[in-house]
Tab-separated table of N, CA and C in Angstrom:
chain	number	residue	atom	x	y	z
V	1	UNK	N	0.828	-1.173	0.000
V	1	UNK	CA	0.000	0.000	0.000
V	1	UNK	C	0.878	1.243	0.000
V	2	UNK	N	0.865	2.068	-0.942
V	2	UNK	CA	1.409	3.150	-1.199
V	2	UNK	C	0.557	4.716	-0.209
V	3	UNK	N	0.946	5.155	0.888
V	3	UNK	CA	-0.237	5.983	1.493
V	3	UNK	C	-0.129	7.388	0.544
V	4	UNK	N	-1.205	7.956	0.579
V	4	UNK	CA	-1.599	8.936	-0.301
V	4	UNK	C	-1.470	10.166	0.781
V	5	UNK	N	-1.946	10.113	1.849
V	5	UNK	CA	-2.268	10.862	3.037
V	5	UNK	C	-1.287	10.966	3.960
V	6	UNK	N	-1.123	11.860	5.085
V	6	UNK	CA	-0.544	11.341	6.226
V	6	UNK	C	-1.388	10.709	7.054
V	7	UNK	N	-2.594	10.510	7.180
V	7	UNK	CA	-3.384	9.582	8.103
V	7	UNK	C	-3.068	8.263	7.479
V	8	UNK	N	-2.888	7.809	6.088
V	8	UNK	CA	-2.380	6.553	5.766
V	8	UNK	C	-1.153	6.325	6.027
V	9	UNK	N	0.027	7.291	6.027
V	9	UNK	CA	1.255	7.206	6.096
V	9	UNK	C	1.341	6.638	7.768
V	10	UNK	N	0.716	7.324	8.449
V	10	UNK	CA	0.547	7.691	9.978
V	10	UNK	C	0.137	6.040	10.717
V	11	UNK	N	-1.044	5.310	9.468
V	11	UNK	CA	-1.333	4.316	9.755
V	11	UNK	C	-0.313	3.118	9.548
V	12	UNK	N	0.187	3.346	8.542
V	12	UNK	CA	0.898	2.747	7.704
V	12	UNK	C	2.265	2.210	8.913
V	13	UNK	N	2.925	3.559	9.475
V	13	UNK	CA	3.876	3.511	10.289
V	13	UNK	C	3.023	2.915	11.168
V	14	UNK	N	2.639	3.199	12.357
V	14	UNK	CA	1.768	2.834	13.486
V	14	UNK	C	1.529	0.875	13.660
V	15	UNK	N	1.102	0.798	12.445
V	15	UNK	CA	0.718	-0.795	12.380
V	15	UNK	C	2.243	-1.311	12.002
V	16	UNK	N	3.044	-1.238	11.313
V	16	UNK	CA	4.683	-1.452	11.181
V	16	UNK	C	5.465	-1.815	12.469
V	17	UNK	N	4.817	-0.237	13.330
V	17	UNK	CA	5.889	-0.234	14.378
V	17	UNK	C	5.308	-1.431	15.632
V	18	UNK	N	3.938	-1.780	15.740
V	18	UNK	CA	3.424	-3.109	16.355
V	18	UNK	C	4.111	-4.084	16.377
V	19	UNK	N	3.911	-3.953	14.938
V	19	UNK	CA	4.498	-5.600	14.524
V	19	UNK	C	5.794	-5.613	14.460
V	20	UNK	N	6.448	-4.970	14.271
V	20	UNK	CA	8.240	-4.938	14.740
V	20	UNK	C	8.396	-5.265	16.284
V	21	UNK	N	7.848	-4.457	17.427
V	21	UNK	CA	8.570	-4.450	18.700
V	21	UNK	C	7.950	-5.564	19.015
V	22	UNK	N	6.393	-6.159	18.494
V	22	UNK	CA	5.777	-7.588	18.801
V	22	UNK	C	7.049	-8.883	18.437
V	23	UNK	N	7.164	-8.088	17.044
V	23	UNK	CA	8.385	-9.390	16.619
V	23	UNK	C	9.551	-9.921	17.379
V	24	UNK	N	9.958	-8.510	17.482
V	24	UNK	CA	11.763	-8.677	18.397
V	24	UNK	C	11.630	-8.577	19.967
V	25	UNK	N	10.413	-8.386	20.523
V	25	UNK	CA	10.428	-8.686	21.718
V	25	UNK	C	10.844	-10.251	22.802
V	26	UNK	N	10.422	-11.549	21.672
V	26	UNK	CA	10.946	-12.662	22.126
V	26	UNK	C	12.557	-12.257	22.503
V	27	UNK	N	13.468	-11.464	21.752
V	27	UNK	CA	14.946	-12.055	21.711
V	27	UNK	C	14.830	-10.790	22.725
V	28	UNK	N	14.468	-9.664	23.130
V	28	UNK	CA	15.142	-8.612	24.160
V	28	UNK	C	14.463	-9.273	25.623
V	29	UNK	N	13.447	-10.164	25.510
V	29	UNK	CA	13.116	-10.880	27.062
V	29	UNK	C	14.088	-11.958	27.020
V	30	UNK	N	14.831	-12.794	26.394
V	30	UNK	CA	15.346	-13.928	26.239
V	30	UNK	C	16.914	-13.217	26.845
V	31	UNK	N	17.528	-12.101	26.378
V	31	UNK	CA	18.558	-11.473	26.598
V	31	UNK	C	18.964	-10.824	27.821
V	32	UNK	N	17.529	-10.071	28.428
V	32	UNK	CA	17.367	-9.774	29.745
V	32	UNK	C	17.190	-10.844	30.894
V	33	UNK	N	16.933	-11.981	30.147
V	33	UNK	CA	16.333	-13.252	31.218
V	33	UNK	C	18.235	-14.072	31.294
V	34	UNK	N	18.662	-14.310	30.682
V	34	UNK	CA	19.927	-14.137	30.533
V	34	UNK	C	20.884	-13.634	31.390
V	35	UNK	N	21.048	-11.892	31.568
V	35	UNK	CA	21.333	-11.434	32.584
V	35	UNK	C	21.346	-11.264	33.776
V	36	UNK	N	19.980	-11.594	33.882
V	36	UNK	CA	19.612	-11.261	35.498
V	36	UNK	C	20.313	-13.020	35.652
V	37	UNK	N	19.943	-13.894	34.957
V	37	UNK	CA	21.167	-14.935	35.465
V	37	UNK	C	22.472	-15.043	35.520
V	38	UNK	N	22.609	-14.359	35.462
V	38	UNK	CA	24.600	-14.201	35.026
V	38	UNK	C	24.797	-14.068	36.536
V	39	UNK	N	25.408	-15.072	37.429
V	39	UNK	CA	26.101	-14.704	38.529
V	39	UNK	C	27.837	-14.206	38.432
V	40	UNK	N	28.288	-14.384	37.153
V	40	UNK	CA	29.238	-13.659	37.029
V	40	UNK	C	29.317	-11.466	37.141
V	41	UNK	N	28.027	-11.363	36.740
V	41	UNK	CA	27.787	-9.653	36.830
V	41	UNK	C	27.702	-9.647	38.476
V	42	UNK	N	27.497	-8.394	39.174
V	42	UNK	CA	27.279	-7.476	39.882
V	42	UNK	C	25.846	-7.007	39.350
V	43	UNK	N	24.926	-6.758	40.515
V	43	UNK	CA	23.717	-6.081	40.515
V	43	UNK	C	23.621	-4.740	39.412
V	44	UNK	N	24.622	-3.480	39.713
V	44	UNK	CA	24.487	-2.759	38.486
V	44	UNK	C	25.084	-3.444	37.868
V	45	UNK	N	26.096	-3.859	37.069
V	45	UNK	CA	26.340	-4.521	35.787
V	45	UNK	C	25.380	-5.073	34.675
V	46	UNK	N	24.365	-6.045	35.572
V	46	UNK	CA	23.143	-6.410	35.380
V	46	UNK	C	22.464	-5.400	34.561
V	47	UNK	N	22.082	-4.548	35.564
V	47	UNK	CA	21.292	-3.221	35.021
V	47	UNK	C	22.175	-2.556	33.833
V	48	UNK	N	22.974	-2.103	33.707
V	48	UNK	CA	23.794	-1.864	32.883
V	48	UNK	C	23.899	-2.772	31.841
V	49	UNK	N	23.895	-3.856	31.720
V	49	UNK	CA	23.781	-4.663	30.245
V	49	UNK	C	22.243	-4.721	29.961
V	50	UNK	N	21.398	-4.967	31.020
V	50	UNK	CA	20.217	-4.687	30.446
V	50	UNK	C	19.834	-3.060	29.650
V	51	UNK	N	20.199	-2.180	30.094
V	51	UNK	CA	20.104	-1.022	29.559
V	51	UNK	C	20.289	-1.218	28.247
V	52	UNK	N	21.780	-1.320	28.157
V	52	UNK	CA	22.161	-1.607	26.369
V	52	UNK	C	21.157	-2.386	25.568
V	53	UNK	N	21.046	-3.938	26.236
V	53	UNK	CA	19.801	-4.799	25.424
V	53	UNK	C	18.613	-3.760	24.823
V	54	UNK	N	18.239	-2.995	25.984
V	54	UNK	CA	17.002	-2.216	25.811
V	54	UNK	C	16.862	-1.133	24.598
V	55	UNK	N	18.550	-0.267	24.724
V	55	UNK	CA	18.900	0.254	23.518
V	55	UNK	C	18.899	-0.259	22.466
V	56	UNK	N	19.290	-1.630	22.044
V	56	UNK	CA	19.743	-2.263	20.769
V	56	UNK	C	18.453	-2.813	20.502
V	57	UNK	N	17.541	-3.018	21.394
V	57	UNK	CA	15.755	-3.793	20.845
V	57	UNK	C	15.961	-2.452	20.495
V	58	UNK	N	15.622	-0.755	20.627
V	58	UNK	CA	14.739	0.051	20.171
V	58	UNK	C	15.479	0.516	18.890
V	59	UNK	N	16.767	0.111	18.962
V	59	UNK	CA	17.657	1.119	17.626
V	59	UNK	C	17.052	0.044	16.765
V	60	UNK	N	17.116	-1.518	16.887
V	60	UNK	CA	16.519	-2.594	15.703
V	60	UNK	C	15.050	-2.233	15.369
V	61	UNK	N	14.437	-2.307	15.853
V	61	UNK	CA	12.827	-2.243	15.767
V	61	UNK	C	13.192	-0.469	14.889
V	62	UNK	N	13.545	-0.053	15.361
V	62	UNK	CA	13.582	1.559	14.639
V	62	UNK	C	13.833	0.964	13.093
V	63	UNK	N	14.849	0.336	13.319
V	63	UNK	CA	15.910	0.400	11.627
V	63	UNK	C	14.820	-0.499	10.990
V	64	UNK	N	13.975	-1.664	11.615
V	64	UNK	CA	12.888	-2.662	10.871
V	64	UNK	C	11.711	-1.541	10.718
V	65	UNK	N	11.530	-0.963	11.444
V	65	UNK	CA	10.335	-0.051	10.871
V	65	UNK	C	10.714	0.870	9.528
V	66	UNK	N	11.684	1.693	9.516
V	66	UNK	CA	11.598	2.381	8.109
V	66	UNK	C	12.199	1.767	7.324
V	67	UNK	N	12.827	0.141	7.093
V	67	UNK	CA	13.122	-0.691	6.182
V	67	UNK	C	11.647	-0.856	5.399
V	68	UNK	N	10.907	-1.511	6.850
V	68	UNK	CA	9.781	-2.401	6.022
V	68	UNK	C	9.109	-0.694	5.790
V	69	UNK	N	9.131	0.070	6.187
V	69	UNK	CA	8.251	1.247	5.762
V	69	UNK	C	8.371	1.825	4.408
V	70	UNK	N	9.315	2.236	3.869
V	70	UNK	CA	9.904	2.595	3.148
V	70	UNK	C	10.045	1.459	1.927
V	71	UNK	N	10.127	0.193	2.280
V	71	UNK	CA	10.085	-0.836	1.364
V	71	UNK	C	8.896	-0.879	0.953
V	72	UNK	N	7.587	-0.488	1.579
V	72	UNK	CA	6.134	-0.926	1.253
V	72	UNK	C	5.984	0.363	0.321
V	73	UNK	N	6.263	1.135	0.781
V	73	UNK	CA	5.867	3.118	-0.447
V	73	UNK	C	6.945	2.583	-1.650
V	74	UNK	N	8.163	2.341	-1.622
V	74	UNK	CA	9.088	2.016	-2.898
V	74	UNK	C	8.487	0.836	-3.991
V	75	UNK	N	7.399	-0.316	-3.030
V	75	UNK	CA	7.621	-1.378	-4.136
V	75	UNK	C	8.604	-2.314	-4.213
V	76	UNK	N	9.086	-2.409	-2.820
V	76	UNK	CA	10.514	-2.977	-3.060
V	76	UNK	C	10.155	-4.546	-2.433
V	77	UNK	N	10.732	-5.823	-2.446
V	77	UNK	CA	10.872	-6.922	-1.920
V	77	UNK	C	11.708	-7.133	-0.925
């Protein structure tokens, strides 16, 4: 679907960005579940690698949203 509008564009993104953080959410709980087991970390350390995880789910889900966004307005595969 090519949006004509920004209420389609608006939609367009909106339903994208669902289904991205729905997608990659298995691997940023799997990563955090991970950590908090690590008896090699320290309590902040913990927190501190979880932070990053948290960064790298939102920078991915960002970069999958205007891939697939931008791929759906281009026509692209």
């Amino acid at each position: 679907m090519v949006p004509r509008t920004k209420e389609e564009l608006s939609k367009l993104v909106s339903d994208t960005t669902v289904e991205m953080y729905e997608e990659l959410t298995p691997q940023l709980i799997m990563l955090i579940d991970q950590t908090k087991h690590n008896e090699n970390l320290t309590e902040a350390q913990k927190q501190d690698e979880i932070l990053l995880h948290m960064m790298g789910y939102i920078k991915s889900c960002t970069n999958e949203i205007i891939i697939e966004v931008l791929g759906e307005i281009l026509g692209l595969d």
